XYZ file of C-alpha atoms in Angstrom:
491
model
C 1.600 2.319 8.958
C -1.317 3.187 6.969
C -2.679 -0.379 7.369
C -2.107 -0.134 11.138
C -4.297 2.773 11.272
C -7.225 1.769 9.140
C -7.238 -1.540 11.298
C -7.146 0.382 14.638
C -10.042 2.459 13.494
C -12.072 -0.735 12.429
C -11.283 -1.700 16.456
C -12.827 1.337 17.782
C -15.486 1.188 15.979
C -16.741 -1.953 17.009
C -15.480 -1.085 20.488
C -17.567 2.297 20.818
C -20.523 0.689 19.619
C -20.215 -2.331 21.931
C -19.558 0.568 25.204
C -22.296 3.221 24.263
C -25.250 0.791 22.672
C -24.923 -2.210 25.322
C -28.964 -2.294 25.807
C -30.546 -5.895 24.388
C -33.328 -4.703 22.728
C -31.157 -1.894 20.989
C -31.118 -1.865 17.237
C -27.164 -1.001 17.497
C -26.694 -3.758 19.960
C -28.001 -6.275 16.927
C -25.690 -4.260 14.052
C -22.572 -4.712 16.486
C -23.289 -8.096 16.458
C -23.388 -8.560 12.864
C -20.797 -6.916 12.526
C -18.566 -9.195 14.734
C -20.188 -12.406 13.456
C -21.280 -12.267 9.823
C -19.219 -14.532 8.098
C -19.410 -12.462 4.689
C -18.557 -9.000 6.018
C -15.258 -11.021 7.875
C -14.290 -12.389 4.248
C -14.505 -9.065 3.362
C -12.297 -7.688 6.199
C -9.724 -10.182 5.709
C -9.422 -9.806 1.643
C -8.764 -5.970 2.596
C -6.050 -7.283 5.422
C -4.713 -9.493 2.822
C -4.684 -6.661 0.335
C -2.496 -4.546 3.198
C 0.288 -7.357 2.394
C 0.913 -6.303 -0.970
C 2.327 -2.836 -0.176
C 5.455 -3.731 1.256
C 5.566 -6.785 -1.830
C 5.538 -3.733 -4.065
C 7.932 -1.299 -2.235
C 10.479 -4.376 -2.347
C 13.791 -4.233 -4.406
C 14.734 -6.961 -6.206
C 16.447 -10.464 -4.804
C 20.363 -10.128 -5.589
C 22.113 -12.408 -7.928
C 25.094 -14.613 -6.895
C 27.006 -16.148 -9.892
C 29.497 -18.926 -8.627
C 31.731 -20.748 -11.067
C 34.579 -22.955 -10.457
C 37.071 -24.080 -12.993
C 37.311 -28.107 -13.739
C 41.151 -26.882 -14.275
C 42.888 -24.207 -12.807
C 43.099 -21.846 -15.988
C 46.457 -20.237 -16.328
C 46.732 -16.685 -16.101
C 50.150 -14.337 -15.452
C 50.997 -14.489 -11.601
C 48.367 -17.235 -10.781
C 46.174 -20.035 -12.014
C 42.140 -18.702 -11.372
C 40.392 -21.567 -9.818
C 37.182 -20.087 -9.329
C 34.894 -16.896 -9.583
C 32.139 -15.651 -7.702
C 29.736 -12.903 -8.718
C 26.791 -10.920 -6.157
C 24.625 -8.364 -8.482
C 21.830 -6.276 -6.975
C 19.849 -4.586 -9.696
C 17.994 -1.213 -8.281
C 14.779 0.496 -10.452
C 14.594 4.008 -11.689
C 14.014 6.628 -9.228
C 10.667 6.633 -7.870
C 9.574 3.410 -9.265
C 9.464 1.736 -5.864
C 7.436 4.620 -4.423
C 5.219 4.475 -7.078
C 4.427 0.885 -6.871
C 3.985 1.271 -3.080
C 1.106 4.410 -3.858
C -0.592 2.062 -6.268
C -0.853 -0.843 -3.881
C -2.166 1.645 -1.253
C -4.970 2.720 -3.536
C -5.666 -0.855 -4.485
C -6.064 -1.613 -0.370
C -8.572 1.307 -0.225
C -10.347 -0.105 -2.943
C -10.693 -2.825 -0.982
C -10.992 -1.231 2.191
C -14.073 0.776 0.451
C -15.703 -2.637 -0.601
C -15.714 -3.787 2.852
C -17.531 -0.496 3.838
C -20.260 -1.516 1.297
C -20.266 -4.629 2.312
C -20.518 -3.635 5.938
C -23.635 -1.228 5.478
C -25.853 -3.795 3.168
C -25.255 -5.785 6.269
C -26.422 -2.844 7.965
C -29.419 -2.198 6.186
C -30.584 -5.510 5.848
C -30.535 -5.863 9.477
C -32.290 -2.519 9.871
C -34.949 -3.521 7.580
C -35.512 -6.902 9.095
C -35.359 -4.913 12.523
C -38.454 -2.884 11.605
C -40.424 -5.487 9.954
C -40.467 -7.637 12.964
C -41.211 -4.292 15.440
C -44.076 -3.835 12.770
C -45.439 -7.223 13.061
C -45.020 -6.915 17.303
C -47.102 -3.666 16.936
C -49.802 -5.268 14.593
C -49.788 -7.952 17.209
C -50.738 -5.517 19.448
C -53.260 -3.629 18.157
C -55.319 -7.011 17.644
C -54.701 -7.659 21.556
C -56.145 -4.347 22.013
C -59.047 -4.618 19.561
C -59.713 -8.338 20.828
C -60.022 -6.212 24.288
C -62.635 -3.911 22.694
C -64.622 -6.805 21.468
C -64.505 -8.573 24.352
C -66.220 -5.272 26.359
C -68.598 -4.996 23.297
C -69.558 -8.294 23.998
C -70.098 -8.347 27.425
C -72.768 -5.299 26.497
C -74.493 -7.112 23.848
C -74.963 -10.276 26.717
C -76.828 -7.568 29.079
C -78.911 -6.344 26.256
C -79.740 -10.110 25.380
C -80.760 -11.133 29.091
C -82.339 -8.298 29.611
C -86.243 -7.212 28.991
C -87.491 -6.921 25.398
C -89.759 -4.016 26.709
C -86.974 -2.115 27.966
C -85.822 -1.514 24.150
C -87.829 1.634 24.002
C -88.808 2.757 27.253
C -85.200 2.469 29.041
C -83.171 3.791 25.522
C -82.334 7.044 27.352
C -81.293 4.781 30.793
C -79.089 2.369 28.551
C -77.583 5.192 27.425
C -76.653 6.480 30.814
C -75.640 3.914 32.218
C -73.737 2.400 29.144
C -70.350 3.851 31.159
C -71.288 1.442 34.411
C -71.671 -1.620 32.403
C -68.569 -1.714 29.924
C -65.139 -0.410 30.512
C -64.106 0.365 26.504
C -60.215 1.067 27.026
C -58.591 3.348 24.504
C -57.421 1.671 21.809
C -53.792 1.855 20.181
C -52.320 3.379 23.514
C -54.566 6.411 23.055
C -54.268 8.304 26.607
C -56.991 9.748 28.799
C -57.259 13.157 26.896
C -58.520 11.412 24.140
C -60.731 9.224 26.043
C -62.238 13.149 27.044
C -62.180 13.815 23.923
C -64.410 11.087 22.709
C -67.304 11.604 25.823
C -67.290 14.823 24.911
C -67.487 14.346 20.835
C -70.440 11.540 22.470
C -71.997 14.452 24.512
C -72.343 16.833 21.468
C -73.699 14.066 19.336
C -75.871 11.974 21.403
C -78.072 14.907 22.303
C -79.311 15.141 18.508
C -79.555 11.252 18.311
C -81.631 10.866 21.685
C -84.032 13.813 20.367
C -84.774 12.152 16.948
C -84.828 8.921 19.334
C -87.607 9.791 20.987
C -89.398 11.077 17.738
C -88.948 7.889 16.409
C -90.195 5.985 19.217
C -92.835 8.519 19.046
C -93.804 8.131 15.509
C -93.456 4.008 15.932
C -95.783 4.135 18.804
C -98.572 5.351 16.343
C -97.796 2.190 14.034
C -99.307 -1.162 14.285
C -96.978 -3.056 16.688
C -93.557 -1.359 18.253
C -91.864 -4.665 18.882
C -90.106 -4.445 15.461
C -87.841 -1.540 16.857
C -87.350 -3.134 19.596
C -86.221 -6.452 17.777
C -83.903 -4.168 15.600
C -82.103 -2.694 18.443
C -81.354 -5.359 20.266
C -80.847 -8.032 17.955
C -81.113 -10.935 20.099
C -78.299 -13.654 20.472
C -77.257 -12.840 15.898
C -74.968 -9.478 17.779
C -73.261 -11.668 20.387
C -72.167 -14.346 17.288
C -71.505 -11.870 15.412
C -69.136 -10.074 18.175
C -67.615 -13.904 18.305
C -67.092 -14.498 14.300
C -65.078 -10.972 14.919
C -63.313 -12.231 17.552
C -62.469 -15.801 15.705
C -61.358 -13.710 12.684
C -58.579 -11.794 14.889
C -57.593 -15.059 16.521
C -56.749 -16.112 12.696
C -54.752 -12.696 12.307
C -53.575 -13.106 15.223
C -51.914 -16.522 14.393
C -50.947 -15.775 10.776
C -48.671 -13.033 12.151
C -46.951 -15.078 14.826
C -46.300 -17.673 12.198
C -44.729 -14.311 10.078
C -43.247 -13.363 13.910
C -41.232 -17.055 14.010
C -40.343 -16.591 10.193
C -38.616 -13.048 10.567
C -36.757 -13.788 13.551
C -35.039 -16.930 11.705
C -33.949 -14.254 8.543
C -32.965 -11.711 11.366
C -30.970 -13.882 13.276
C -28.856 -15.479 9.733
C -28.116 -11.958 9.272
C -26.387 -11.805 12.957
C -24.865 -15.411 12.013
C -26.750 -16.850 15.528
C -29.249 -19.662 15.327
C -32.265 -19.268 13.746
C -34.801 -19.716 17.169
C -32.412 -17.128 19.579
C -34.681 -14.693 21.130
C -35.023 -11.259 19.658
C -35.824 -8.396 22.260
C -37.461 -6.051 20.690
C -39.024 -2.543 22.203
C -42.581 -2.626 23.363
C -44.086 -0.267 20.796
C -42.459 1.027 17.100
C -41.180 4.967 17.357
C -40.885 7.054 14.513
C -37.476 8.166 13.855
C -36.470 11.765 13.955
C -35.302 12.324 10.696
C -34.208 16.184 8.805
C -33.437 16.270 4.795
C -31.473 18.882 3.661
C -30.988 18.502 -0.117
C -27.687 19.807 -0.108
C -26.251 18.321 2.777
C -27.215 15.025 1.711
C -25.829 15.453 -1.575
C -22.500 16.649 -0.459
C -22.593 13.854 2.457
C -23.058 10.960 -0.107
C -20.187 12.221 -2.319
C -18.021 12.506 0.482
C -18.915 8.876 2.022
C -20.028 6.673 -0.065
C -17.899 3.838 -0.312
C -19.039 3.584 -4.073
C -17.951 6.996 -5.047
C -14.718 6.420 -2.471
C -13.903 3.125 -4.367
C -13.784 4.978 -8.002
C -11.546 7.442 -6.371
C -8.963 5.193 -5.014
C -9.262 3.034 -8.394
C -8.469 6.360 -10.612
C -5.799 7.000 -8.032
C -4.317 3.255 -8.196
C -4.209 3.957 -12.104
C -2.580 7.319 -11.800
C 0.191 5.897 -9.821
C 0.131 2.724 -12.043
C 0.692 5.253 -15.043
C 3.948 7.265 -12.599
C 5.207 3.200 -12.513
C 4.886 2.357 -16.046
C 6.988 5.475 -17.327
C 9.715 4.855 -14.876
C 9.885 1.195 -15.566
C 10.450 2.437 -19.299
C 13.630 3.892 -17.750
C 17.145 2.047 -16.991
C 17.433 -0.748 -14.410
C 20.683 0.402 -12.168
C 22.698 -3.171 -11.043
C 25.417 -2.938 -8.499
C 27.970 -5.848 -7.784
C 31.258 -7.569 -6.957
C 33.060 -10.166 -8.274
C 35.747 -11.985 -6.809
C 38.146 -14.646 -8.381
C 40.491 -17.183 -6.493
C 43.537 -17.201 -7.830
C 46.545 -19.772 -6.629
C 50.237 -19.460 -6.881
C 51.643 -20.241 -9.888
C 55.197 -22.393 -9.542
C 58.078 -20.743 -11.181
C 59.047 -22.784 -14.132
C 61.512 -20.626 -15.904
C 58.887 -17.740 -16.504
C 59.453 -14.301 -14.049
C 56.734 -13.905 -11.215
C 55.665 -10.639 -9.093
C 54.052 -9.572 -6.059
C 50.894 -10.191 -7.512
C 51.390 -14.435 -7.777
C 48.580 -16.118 -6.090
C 46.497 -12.718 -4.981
C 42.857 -13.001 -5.226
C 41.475 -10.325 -6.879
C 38.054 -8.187 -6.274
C 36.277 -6.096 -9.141
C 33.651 -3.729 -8.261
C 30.829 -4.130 -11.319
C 27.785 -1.586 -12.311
C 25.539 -2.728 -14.989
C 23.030 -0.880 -17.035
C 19.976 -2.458 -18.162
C 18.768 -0.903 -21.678
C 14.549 -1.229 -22.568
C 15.226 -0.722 -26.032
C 11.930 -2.425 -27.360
C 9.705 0.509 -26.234
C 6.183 -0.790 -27.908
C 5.645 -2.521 -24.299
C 6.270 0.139 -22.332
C 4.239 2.407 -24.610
C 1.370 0.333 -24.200
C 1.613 0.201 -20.691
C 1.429 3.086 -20.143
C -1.755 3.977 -22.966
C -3.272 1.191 -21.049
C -2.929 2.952 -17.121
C -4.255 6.253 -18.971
C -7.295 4.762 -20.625
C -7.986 2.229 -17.463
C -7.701 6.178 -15.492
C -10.456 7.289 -17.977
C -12.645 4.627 -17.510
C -12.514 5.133 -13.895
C -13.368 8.624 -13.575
C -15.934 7.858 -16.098
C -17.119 5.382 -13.009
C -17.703 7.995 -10.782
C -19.599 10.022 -12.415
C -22.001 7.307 -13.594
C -22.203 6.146 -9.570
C -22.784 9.634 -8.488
C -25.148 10.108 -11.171
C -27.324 6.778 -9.910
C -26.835 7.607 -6.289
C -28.330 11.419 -6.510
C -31.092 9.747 -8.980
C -31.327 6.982 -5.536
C -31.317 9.622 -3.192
C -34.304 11.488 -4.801
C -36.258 8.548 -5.282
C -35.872 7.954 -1.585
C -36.761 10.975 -0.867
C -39.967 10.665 -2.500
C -40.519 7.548 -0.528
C -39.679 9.463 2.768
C -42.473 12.015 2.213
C -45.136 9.180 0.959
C -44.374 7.484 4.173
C -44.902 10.412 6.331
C -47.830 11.727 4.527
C -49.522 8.086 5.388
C -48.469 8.302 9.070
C -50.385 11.079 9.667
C -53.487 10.512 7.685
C -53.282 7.065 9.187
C -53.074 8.619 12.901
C -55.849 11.506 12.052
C -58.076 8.102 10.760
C -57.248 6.309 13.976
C -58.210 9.075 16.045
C -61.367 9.564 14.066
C -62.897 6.011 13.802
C -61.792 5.634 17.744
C -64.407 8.697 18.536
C -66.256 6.690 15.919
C -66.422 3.667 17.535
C -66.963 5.082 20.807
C -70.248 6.913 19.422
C -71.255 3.863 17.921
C -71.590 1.857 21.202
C -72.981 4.677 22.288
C -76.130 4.952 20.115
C -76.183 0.584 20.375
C -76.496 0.860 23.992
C -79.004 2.941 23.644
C -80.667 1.089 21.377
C -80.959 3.534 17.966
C -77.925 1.699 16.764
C -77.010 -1.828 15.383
C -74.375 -4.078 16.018
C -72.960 -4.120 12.188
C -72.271 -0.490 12.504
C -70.154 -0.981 15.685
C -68.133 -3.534 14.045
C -67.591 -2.099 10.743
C -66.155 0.897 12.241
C -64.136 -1.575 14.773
C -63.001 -2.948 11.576
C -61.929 0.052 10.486
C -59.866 1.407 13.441
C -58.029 -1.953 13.529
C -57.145 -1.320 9.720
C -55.777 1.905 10.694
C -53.622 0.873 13.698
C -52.298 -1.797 11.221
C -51.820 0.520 8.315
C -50.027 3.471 10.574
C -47.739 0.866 12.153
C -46.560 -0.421 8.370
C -46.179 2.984 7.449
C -43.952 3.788 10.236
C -41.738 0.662 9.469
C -41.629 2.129 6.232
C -40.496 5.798 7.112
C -37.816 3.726 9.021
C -36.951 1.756 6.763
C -36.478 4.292 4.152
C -34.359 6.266 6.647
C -31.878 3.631 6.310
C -32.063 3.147 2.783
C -30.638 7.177 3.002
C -27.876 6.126 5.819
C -26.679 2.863 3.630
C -26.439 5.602 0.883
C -24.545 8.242 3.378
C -22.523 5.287 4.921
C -23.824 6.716 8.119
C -25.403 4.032 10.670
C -28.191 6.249 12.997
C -30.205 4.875 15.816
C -32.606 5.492 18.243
């Protein structure tokens, strides 16, 4: 019965999941798969189904006996010569030794039933964790697209400034400036929307007004030096800021390939996981979310000693010795045997010797034997050996509980790092995009070089990269906590 249910609930499981998460680029969608085709979780499965079988080997009374024996020659007896006899024994345990046997077998299935579960959620987590790493390296692929974009637009800028007039360095600054808007389209960068776009004109509007005055002192102050082209030689920079703009470009194009090679790479590990070949196609969501994620110290706690299949597995194997031990000290106790036997008996010929009614009757003899465990050293041990092997696994759980609270805070930890890097990531993304912005700002107007513009591009690319890692990581660690909770949560 019990096996029937646990097997029923496995079904359902799989079942749900399959019904609720049907969507291909769902991160359950890939778990019910592994779970259906990993070929280690369904050794698992089956070693617990094959434990199942064992119950009803345990619960089982002994095979009866039949004694047969036949005499070469009739033996004489009074009334009859016995030809042959025939004996059927069926030996019964103690009370409660059956049922005892039968608890310990159950306890031995949930062990196994529990090691399944463990199995099942490494699965789990290793899929989860490949999951996120390839989202992470689809969002770093990304961000270069969109930075290649912004390079792309700065380069188009630094082509006008080259083709244009070297004498309208200084004397059109302020009209480069203005116009910088109608010439180049910058898009905002790591799917930044149009309030931050405002944002960033106005951070340019406060600035630039500052910049433009100290501009037009230094334009001022140059005019009174020996020869003004220098400034306007700086600014501009000739053809050096358009190479430069395309050794930028070339070194994203390297990125850019490094990660797909890391793209085709992941998806091979992912898809051994989900026992599929190696080049199947992995849907994956467009950008990488941050999960919504609570900690509650206590809850947790209580959760993992509830459902961890570690701490559930020391339980079941303290209970299997308990019941083990309720075995033992019955099996220390008589062995009950019922029986027949039954002896053919033929008619013996009256040769001067009286017969009765009973010449030539077979006779039937009801039988009860008794076995006696007089060596009781054995059964001593036995049962010293259940209580010590009870010990040890009590002793178990408190060392697993002890390493999973240890795990939990440790993860904890991690969670917190993870989130503290997400948003000083996202504040320095927002920063070095206003950055940026600026910074085109003052080189289209000519108080501002190209070296600036790209070190800060530089910059707000490492961001983007460095927020997206950290959110694979805050998801990642997430299901670190589930594997430890047994508890498989999704977007």
């Amino acid at each position: 019965m019990k096996r029937s249910i646990l097997f029923m609930l496995f079904i359902i499981y799989i079942a749900a999941e399959k019904q609720v998460f049907a969507q291909a680029d769902s991160l359950m969608h890939y778990l019910t798969v592994a779970a259906e085709n990993n070929p280690a979780l369904r050794v698992e499965f089956l070693n617990y189904r094959a434990s199942l079988e064992k119950i009803p080997q345990a619960g089982a009374i002994p095979d009866p006996q039949l004694e047969m024996g036949f005499f070469l020659k009739p033996m004489e007896i009074i009334d009859g010569k016995q030809v042959a006899d025939f004996k059927l024994m069926q030996m019964f345990p103690w009370f409660g030794t059956r049922r005892a046997a039968r608890s310990e077998m159950a306890e031995m299935a949930r062990m196994s039933y529990e090691q399944f579960r463990q199995k099942r959620e490494n699965l789990f987590f290793d899929v989860k964790s490949a999951w996120w790493g390839l989202q992470n390296l689809q969002q770093q692929l990304t961000n270069i697209g969109e930075n290649k974009v912004l390079l792309t637009s700065l380069k188009t800028l630094a082509l006008q400034r080259f083709a244009s007039p070297l004498t309208q360095g200084v004397s059109n600054s302020g009209g480069a400036a203005r116009n910088m808007s109608a010439t180049t389209s910058l898009p905002p960068a790591g799917g930044m929307s149009s309030e931050m776009g405002g944002m960033a004109t106005t951070g340019a509007t406060g600035v630039m007004a500052n910049p433009s005055s100290s501009g037009a002192q230094t334009s001022s102050g140059m005019g009174k030096m020996p020869g003004s082209s220098g400034m306007t030689a700086g600014s501009q920079g000739g053809m050096s800021n358009v190479l430069r703009i395309d050794m930028e470009l070339n070194e994203l194009l390297n990125e850019e390939q490094a990660i797909l090679s890391q793209i085709t790479s992941a998806t091979a590990k992912f898809n051994t996981l989900l026992n599929r070949s190696a080049d199947e196609v992995i849907v994956l969501p467009d950008t990488i979310t941050q999960l919504a994620f609570s900690v509650d110290n206590s809850s947790m706690l209580e959760a993992i000693r509830r459902q961890n299949p570690m701490l559930s597995m020391a339980t079941a194997e303290a209970a299997a010795y308990e019941a083990k031990l309720r075995m033992d000290k019955r099996m220390g106790l008589p062995m009950i045997g019922i029986g027949l036997q039954y002896s053919v008996i033929s008619k013996r010929m009256a040769m001067g010797i009286p017969t009765t009614d009973m010449n030539g009757k077979d006779m039937l003899m009801p039988m009860l034997s008794l076995t006696i465990p007089l060596y009781r050293n054995k059964y001593r041990a036995q049962q010293n050996e259940s209580r010590l092997m009870r010990e040890a696994a009590a002793d178990k759980y408190q060392s697993a509980l002890n390493d999973l609270t240890a795990e939990y805070l440790s993860v904890r930890e991690q969670l917190a790092n993870a989130q503290r890097k997400i948003t000083l990531y996202e504040q320095q993304r927002q920063l070095a995009l206003v950055t940026y912005q600026l910074a085109v700002n003052e080189f289209a107007a000519g108080i501002g070089s190209i070296a600036n513009v790209l070190d800060v591009e530089r910059q707000l690319l490492d961001y983007k990269l460095k927020r997206s890692e950290a959110v694979a990581t805050y998801n990642t660690v997430i299901a670190m906590i589930e594997n430890l909770l047994s508890d498989t949560q999704t977007e």
